[in-house]
Coordinates of C-alpha atoms and ligand atoms in Angstrom, one line a residue:
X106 CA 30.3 16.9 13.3
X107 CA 30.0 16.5 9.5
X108 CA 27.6 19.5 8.6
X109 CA 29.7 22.7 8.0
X110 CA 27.6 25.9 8.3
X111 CA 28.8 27.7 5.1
X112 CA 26.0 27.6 2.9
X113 CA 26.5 28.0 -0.9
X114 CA 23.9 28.5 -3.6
X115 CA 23.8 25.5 -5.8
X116 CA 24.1 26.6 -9.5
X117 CA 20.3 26.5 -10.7
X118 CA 19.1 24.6 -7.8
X119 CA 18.0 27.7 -5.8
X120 CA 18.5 25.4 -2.7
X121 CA 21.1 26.5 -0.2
X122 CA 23.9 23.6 0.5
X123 CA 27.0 23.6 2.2
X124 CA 30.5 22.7 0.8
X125 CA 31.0 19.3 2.6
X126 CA 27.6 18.5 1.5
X127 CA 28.5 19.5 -1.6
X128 CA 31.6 17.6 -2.2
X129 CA 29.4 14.3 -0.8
X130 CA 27.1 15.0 -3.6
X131 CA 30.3 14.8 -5.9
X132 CA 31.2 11.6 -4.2
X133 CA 27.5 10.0 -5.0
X134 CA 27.8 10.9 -8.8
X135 CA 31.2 9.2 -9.1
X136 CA 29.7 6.5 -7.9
X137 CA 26.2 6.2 -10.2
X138 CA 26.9 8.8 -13.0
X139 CA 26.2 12.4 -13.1
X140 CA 23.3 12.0 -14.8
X141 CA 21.6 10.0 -12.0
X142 CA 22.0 12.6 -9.5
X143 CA 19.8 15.4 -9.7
X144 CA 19.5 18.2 -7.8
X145 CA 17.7 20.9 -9.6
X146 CA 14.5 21.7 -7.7
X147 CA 12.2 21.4 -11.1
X148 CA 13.6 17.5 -11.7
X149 CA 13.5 16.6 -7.6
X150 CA 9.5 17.5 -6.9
X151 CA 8.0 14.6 -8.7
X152 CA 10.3 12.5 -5.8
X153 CA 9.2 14.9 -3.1
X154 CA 5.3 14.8 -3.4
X155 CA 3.8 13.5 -0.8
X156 CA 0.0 12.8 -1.5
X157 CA -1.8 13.5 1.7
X158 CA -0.1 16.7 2.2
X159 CA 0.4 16.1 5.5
X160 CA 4.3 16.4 5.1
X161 CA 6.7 18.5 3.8
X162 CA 9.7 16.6 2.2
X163 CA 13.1 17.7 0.8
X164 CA 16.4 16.5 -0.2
X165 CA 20.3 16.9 -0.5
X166 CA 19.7 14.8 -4.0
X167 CA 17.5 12.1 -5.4
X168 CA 19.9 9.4 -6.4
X169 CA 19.1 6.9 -8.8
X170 CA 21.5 3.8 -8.7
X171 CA 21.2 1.4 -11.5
X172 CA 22.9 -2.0 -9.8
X173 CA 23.0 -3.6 -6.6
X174 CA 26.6 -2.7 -6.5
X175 CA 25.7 0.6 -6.6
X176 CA 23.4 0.8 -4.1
X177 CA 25.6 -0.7 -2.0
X178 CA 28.3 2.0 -2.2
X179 CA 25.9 4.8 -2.0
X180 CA 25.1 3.1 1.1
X181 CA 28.5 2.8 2.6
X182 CA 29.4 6.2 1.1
X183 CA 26.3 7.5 3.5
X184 CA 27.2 5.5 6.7
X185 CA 30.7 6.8 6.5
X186 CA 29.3 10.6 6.6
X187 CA 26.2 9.8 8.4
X188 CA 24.2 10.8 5.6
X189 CA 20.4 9.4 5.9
X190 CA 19.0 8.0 3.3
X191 CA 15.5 7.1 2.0
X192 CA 15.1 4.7 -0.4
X193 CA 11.9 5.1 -2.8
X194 CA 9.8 3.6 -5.5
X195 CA 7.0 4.5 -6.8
X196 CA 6.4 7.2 -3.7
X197 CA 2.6 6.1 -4.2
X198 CA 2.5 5.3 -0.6
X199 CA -0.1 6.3 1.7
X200 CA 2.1 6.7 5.2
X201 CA 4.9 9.4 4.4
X202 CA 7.4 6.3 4.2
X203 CA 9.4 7.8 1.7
X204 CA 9.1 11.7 2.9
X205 CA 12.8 13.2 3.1
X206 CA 14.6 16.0 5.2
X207 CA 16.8 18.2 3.1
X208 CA 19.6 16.6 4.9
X209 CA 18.6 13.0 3.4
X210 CA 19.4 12.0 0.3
X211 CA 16.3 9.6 -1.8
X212 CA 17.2 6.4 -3.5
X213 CA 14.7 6.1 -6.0
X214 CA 15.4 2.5 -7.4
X215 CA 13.1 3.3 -11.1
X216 CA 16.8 1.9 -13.1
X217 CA 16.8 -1.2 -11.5
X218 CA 14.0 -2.3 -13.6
X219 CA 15.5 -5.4 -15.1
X220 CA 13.1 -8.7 -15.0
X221 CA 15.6 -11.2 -14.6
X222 CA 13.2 -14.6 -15.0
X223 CA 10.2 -16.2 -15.5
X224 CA 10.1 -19.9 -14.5
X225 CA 7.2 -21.0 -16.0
X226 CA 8.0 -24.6 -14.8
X227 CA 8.9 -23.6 -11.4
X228 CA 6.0 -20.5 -11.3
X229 CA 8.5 -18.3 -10.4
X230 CA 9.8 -14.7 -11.4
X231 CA 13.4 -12.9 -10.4
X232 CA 13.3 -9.1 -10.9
X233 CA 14.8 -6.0 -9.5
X234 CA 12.8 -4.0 -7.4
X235 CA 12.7 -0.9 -9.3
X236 CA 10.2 -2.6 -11.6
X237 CA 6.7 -1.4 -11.9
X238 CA 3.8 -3.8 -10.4
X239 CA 2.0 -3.9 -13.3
X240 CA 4.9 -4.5 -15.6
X241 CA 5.4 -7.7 -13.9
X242 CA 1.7 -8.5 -14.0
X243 CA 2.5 -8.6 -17.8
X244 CA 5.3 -10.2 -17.9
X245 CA 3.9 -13.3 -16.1
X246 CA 1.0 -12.9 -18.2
X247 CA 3.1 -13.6 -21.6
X248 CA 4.0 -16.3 -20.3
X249 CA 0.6 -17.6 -19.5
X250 CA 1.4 -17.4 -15.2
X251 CA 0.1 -14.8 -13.0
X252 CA 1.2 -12.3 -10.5
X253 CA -1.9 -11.9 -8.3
X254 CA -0.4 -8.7 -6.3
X255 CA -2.8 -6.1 -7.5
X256 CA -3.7 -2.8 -6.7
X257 CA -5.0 1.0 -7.8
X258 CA -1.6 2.1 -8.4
X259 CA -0.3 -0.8 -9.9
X260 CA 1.0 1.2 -12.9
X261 CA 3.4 3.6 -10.8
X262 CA 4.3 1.3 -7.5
X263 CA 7.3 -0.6 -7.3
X264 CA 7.6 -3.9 -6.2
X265 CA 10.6 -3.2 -4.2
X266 CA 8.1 -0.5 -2.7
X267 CA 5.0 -3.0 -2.7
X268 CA 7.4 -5.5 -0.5
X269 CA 8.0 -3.1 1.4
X270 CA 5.2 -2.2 2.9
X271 CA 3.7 -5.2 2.6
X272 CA 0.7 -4.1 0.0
X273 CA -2.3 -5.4 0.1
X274 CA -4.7 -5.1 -2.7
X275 CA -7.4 -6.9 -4.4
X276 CA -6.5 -10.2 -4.1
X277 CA -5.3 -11.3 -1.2
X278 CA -8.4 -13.3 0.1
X279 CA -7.4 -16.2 -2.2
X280 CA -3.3 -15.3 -2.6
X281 CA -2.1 -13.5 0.4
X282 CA -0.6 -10.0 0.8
X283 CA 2.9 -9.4 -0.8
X284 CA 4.2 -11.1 2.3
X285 CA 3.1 -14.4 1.1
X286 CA 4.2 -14.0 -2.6
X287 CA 7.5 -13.9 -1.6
X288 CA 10.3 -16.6 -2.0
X289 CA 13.6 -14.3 -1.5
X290 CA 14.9 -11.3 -1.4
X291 CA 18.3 -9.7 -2.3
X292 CA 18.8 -6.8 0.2
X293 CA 21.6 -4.2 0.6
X294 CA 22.4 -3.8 4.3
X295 CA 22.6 -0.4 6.1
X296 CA 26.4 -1.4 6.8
X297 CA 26.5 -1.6 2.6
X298 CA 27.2 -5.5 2.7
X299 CA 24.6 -7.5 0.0
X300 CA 22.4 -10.1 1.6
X301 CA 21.6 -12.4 -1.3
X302 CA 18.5 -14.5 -0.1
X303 CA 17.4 -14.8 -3.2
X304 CA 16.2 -18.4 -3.5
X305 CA 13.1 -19.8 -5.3
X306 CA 12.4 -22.6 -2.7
X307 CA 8.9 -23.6 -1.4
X308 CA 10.2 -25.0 1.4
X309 CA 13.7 -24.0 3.0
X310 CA 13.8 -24.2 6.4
X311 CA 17.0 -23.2 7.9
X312 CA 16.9 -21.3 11.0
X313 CA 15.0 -17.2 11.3
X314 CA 13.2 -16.6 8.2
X315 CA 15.2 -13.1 7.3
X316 CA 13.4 -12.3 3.8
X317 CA 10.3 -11.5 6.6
X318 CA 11.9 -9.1 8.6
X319 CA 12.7 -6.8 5.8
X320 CA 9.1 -7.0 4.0
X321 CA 7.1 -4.4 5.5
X322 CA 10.2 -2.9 7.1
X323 CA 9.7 0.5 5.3
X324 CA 13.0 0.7 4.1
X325 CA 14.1 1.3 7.7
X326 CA 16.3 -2.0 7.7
X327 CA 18.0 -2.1 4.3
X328 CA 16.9 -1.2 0.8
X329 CA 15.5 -4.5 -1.3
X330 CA 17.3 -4.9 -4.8
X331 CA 15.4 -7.5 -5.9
X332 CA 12.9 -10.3 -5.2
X333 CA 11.9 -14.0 -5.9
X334 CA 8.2 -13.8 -6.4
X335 CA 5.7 -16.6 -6.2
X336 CA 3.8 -16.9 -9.6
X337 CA 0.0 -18.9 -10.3
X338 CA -2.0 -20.3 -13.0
X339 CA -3.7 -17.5 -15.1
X340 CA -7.1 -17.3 -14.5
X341 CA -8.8 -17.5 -17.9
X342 CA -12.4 -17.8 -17.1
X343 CA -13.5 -14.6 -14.0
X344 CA -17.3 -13.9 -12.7
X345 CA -17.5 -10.8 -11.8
X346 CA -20.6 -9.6 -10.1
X347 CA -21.9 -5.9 -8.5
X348 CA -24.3 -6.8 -5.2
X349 CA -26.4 -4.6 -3.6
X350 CA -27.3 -4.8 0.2
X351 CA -29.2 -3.4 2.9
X352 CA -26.5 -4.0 5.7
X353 CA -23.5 -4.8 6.8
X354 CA -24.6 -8.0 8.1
X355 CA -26.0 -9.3 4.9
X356 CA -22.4 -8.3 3.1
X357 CA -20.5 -10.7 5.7
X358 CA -23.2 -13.6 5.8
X359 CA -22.8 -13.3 2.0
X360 CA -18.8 -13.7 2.6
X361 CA -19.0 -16.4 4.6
X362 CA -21.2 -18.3 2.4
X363 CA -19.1 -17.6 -1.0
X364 CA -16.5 -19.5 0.7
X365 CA -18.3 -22.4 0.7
X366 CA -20.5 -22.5 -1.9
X367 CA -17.8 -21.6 -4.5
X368 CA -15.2 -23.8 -3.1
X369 CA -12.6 -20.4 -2.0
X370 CA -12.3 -19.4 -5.1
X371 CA -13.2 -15.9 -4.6
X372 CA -10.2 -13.7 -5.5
X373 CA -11.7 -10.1 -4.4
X374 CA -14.8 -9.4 -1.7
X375 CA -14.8 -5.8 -1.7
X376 CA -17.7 -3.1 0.0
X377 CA -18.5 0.2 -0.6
X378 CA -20.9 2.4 1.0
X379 CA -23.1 4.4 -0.9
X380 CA -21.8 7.5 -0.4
X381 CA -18.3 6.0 -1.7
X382 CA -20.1 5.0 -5.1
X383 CA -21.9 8.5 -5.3
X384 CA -18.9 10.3 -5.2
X385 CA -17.0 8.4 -7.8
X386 CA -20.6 9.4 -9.9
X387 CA -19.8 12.9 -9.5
X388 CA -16.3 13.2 -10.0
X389 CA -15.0 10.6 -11.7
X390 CA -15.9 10.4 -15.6
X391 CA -17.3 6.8 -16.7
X392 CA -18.4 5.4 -13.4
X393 CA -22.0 5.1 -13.3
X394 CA -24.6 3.0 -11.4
X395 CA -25.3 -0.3 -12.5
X396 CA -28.7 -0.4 -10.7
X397 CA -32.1 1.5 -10.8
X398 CA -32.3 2.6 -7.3
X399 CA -30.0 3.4 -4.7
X400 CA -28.6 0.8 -2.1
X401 CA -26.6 1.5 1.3
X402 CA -24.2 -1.1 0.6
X403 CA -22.7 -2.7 -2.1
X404 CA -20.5 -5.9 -3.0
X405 CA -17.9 -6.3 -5.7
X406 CA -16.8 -9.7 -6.0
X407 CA -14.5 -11.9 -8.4
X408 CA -14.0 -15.7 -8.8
X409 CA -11.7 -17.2 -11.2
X410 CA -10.5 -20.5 -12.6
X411 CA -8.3 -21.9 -15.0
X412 CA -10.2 -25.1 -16.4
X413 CA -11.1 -25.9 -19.2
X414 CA -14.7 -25.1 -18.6
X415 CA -15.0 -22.1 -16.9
X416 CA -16.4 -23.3 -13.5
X417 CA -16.3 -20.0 -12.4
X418 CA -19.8 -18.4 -13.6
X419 CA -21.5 -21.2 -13.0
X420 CA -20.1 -21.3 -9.4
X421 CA -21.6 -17.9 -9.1
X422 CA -24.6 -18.2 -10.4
X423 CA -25.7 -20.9 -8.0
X424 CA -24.2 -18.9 -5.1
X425 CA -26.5 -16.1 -6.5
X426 CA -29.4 -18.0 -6.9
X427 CA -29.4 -19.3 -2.9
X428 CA -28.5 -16.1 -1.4
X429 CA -31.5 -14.3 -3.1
X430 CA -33.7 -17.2 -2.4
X431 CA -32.7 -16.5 1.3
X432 CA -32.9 -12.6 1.3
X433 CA -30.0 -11.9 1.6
X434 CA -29.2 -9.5 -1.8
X435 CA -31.1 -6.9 -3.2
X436 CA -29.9 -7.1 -6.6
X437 CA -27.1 -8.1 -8.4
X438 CA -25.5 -7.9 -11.8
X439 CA -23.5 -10.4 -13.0
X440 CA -21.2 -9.0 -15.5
X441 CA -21.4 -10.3 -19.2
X442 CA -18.6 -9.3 -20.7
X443 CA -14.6 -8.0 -19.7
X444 CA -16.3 -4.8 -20.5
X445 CA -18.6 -4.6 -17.9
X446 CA -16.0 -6.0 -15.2
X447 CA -13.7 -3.6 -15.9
X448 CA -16.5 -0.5 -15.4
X449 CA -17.2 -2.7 -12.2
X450 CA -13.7 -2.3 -10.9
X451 CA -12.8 0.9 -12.2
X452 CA -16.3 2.4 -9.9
X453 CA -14.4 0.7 -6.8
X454 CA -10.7 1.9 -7.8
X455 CA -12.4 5.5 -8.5
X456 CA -13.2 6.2 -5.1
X457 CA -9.6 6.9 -3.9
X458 CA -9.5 9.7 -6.4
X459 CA -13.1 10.5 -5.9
X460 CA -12.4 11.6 -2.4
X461 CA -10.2 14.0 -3.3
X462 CA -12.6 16.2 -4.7
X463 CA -14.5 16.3 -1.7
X464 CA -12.4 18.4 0.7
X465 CA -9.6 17.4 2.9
X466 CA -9.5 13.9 4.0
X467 CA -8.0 11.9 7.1
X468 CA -7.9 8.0 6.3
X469 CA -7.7 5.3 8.3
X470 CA -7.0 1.4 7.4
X471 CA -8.4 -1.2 10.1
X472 CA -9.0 -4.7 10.4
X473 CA -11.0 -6.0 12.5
X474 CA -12.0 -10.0 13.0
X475 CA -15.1 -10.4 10.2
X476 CA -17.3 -11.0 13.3
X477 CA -16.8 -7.5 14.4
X478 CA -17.5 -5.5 11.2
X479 CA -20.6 -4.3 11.6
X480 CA -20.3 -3.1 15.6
X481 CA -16.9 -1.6 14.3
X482 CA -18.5 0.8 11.6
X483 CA -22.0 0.8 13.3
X484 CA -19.7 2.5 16.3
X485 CA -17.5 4.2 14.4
X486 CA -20.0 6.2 12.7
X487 CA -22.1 7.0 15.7
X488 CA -19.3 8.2 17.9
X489 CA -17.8 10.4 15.0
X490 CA -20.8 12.2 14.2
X491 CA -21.2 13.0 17.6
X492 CA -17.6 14.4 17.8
X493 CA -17.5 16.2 14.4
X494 CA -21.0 17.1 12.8
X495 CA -21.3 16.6 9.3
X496 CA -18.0 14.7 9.0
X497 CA -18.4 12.7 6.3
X498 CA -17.4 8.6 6.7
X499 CA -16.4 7.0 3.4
X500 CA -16.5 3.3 4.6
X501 CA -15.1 1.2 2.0
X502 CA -12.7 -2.4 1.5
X503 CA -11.8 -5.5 1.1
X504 CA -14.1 -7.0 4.1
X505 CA -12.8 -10.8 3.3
X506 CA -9.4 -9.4 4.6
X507 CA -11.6 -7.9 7.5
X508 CA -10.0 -4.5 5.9
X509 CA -11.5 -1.5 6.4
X510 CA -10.9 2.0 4.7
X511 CA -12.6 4.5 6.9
X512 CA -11.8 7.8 5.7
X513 CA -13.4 10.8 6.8
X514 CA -14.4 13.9 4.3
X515 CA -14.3 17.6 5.4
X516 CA -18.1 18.4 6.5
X517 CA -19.3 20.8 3.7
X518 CA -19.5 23.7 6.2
X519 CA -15.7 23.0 7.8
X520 CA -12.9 25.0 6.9
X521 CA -10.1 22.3 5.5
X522 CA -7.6 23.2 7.8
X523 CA -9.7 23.3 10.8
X524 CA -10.7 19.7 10.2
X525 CA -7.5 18.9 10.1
X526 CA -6.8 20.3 13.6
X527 CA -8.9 17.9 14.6
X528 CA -6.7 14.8 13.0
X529 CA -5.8 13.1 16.6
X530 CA -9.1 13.5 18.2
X531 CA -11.1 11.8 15.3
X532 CA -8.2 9.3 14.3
X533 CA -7.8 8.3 18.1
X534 CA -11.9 7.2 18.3
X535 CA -11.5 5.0 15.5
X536 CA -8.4 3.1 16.9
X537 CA -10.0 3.2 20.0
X538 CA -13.0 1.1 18.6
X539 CA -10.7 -1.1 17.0
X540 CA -8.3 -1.8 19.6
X541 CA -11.3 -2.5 21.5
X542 CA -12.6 -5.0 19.0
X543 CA -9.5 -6.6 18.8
X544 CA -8.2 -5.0 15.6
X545 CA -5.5 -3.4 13.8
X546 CA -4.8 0.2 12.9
X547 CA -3.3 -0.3 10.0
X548 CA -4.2 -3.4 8.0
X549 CA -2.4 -2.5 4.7
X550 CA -0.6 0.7 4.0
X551 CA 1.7 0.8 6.8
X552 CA 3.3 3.2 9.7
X553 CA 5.6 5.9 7.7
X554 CA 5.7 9.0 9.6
X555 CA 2.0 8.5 9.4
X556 CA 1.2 6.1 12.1
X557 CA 4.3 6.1 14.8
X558 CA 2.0 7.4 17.8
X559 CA -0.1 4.8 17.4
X560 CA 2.9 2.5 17.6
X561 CA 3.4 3.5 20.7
X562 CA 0.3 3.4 21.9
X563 CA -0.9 0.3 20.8
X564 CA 2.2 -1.9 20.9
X565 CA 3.1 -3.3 24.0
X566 CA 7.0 -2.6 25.7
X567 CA 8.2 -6.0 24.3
X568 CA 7.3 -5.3 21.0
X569 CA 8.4 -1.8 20.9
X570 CA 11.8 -3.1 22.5
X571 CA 11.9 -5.9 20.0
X572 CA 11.7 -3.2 17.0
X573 CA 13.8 -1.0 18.4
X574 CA 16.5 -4.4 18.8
X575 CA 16.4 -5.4 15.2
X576 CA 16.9 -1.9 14.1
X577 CA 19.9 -0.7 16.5
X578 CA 21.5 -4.3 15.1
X579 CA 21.1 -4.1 11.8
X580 CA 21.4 0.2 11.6
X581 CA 23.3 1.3 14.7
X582 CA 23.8 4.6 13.1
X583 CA 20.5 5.1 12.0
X584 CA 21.0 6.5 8.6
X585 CA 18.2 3.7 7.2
X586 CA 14.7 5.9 6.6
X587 CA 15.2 7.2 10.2
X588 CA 12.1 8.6 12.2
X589 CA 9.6 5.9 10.2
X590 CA 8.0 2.8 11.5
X591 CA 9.7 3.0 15.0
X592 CA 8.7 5.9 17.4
X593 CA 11.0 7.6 19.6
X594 CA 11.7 6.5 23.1
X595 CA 9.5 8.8 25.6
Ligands
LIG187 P1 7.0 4.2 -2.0 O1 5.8 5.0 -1.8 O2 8.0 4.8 -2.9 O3 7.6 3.8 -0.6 C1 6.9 3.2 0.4 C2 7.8 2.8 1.5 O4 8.6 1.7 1.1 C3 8.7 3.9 2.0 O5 8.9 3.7 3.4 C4 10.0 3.6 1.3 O6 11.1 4.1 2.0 C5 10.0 2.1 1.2 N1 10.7 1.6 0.0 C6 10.3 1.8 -1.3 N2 11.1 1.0 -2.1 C7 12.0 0.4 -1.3 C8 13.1 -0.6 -1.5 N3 13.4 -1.0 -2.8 N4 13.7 -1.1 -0.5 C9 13.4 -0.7 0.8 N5 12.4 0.2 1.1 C10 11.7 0.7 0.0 N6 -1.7 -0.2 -0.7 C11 -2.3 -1.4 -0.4 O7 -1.7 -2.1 0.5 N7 -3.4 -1.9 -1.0 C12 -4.1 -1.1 -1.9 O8 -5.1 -1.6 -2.4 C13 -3.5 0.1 -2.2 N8 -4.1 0.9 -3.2 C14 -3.6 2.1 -3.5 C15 -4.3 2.8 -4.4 C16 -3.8 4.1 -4.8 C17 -4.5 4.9 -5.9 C18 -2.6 4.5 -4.2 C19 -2.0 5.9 -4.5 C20 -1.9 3.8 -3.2 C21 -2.4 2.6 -2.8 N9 -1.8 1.8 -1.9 C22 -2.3 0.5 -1.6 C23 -0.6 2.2 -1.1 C24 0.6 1.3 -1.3 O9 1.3 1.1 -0.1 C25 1.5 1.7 -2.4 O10 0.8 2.0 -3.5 C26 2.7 0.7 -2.8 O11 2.8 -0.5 -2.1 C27 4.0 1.5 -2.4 O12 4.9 1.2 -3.4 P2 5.8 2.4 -4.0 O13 6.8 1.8 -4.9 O14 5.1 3.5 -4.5 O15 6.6 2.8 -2.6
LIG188 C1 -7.7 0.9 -1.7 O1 -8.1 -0.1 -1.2 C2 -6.4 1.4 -1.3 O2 -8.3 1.5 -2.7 C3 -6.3 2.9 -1.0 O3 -5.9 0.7 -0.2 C4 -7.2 3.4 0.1 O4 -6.4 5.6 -0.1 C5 -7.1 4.8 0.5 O5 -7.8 5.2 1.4
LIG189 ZN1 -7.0 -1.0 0.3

């Protein structure tokens, strides 16, 4: 047994810690630096937030390796004493992936933020994954190429964090999720050996496609060092236009048409309900309505070229044109200048923080199949204010990924914690619905400590015993970012 019950006050820490636990702490500076070790409870929290506040985390250290090599010795320097660990970006993750006992130590990889290439003949970029999303946004950018990963918290996440979980974002109607911007991957092994996968091929097809099984693997597999990422032409010419509708129905008609009538080259289909857009009114400064009365629903859309024309707006406009013609918008406003595109966007990436000043929250991210959009939140709605009275449904997302945020707000007359009691009993009627419409319950942000009862509801046995395969292979002594993604056996 490693853990020794003599506790001893760390000097300025105020946390209790043992002496073996102690001299492993020594063992993890001489391996990264003293400086990259910290301990003291001011210079942790930031790595120990968790922004649901659903859990509590805590921490032997936060360790912040700056090389591969290190990582891969804080990694064998863990196995050997059975140490978890939780590796960690930009712990703006929605799930409690990166939560830690005190126990655990975090690997926060923020040093290894070294952009090692830009191909701008292959359209390709090499960096480490400590580097921040929208740092590599730029980077491509200077080189006239583009990153299209993209996504409200773009200036903190990691890519090592955005790979990940497999984000989502903005743009993956015309580029995929992260998934599908990937060419390879350089990961270090829970055993502490360094798989270097870290081709730029488009094609390479030799045997299991391993870069996959660590993307979306939470970090429970092996902590990604770096990453071969799939660049585009920039976009210099964008259309960005605000629709209003009176239902659902008219929003996915609208979809499917703008798929054909522009050719696919709609980057972002987003909705919001109206009560999203009327909180970010009230709470968020600068986000105001672009229309004279108020609609249900509303439509945020984006194409974007890189001719020499601009084919983009004119794309739009005719798109536009038909679908008023046939009744299907309300009104719309076509933004004429960056300007207004950016106070367009910035309405739909306010709502996440608008929520938060409306009470306690319990989110939910579904997909369901585009045809079943409408019975999904038409259901969804019903059946929840029948359960909870006054529970508030903020139904907003990217509906040309079939995504849907459905987050429920306190009701005004609830006590916080008491709607939290009822977590399970309103998150279990909407995975009901869309396991019954042939969904997912999580489209985009993952399974953390968040999701692992749905795991094992909704998975079947062979799936469950697949996952639990893969990681007893590759982590037999479970020290990778144990208790996420994979639920205990019953
Ligand atoms: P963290 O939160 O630090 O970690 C997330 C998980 O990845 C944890 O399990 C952690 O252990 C693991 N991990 C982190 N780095 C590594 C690594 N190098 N190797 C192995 N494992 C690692 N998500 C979407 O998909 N679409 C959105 O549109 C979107 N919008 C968001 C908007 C806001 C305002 C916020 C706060 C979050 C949003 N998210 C969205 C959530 C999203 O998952 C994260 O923002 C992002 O992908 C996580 O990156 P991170 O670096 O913060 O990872
Ligand atoms: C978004 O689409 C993100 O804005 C965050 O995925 C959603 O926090 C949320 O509910
Ligand atoms: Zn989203």
């Amino acid at each position: 047994m490693y853990f020794e019950y003599r506790f001893i006050l760390v000097s300025g820490t105020g946390s209790l810690m043992n002496r073996k636990d102690s001299d492993f702490v020594g063992s993890l500076r001489r391996v990264v630096g003293d400086a990259f070790v910290l301990e003291d409870r001011e210079r942790v929290s930031d790595y120990l937030k968790e922004r649901r506040g659903r859990f509590t985390s805590d921490t032997m250290a936060v360790v912040l390796p700056g090389s591969t090599d290190e990582v891969s010795q804080l990694i064998k320097l863990c196995r050997e004493r059975r140490v978890p660990m939780v590796p960690q970006g930009g712990n703006t993750g929605v799930c409690g992936g990166a939560v830690s006992t005190e126990r655990s130590i975090i690997v926060n990889l923020q040093r290894m933020n070294r952009i090692r290439k830009v191909d701008r003949l292959g359209y390709t970029l090499e960096a480490e994954a400590g580097c921040i999303l929208s740092n590599l946004q730029m980077a491509a950018q200077d080189k006239g190429l583009y990153l299209p990963l993209s996504l409200g918290a773009e200036g903190s996440c990691q890519i090592g964090g955005n790979l990940s979980t497999n984000a989502g974002g903005v743009n993956v109607l015309r580029y995929g999720n992260a998934r599908d911007l990937v060419l390879g991957v350089e990961v270090v092994l829970p055993s502490g050996e360094v798989w270097n996968g870290l081709n730029a091929l488009r094609k390479n097809n030799t045997g299991y496609d391993l870069k996959n099984v660590f993307i979306g693997a939470e970090g429970t597999l092996g902590i990604i060092t770096a990453a071969v990422l799939k660049l585009f032409p920039q976009p210099v010419h964008r259309s960005t236009v605000l629709i209003a509708v009176t239902s659902i129905d008219s929003a996915v008609e609208l979809f499917s048409r703008t798929r054909k009538e522009t050719s696919d080259f709609a980057s972002s289909f987003e909705l919001m309900s109206r009560i999203c857009v009327e909180a970010a009114f009230r709470n968020i400064p600068g986000c105001r309505d672009f229309f004279d009365q108020p609609y249900p629903w509303y439509v945020l859309m984006e194409l974007g070229d890189s001719t020499s024309d601009g084919i983009s707006k004119q794309l739009n406009e005719r798109f536009l044109e038909h679908a008023f013609e046939d009744g299907l918008i309300e009104d719309a406003v076509l933004a004429s200048s960056d300007k207004q595109a950016s106070d367009m966007w910035r309405l739909r990436e306010a709502i996440v923080e608008a929520q938060l000043y409306e009470g306690k929250s319990i989110k939910n991210d579904v997909s369901v199949p585009l045809g079943a959009i409408k019975p999904f939140i038409e259901r969804t709605v019903a059946a929840l204010e029948a359960r909870v009275p006054g529970a508030r449904s903020f139904v907003y997302g990217h509906i040309g990924d079939g995504n849907i945020h459905f987050n429920l707000s306190q009701p005004r007359d609830m006590d916080g914690d008491e709607f939290f009691s009822r977590w399970h009993e309103m998150t279990d009627i909407v995975h009901e619905i869309t396991d019954e419409l042939d969904g997912s319950f999580s489209a985009e942000h993952g399974i953390g400590l968040l999701k692992t009862r749905e795991m094992l509801r909704y998975k079947s046995a062979v799936e469950l015993g697949l996952l639990r395969s893969f990681k007893a292979a590759l982590d037999p002594d479970n020290i990778m970012n144990p208790g996420k993604v994979i639920p205990p056996a019953e």
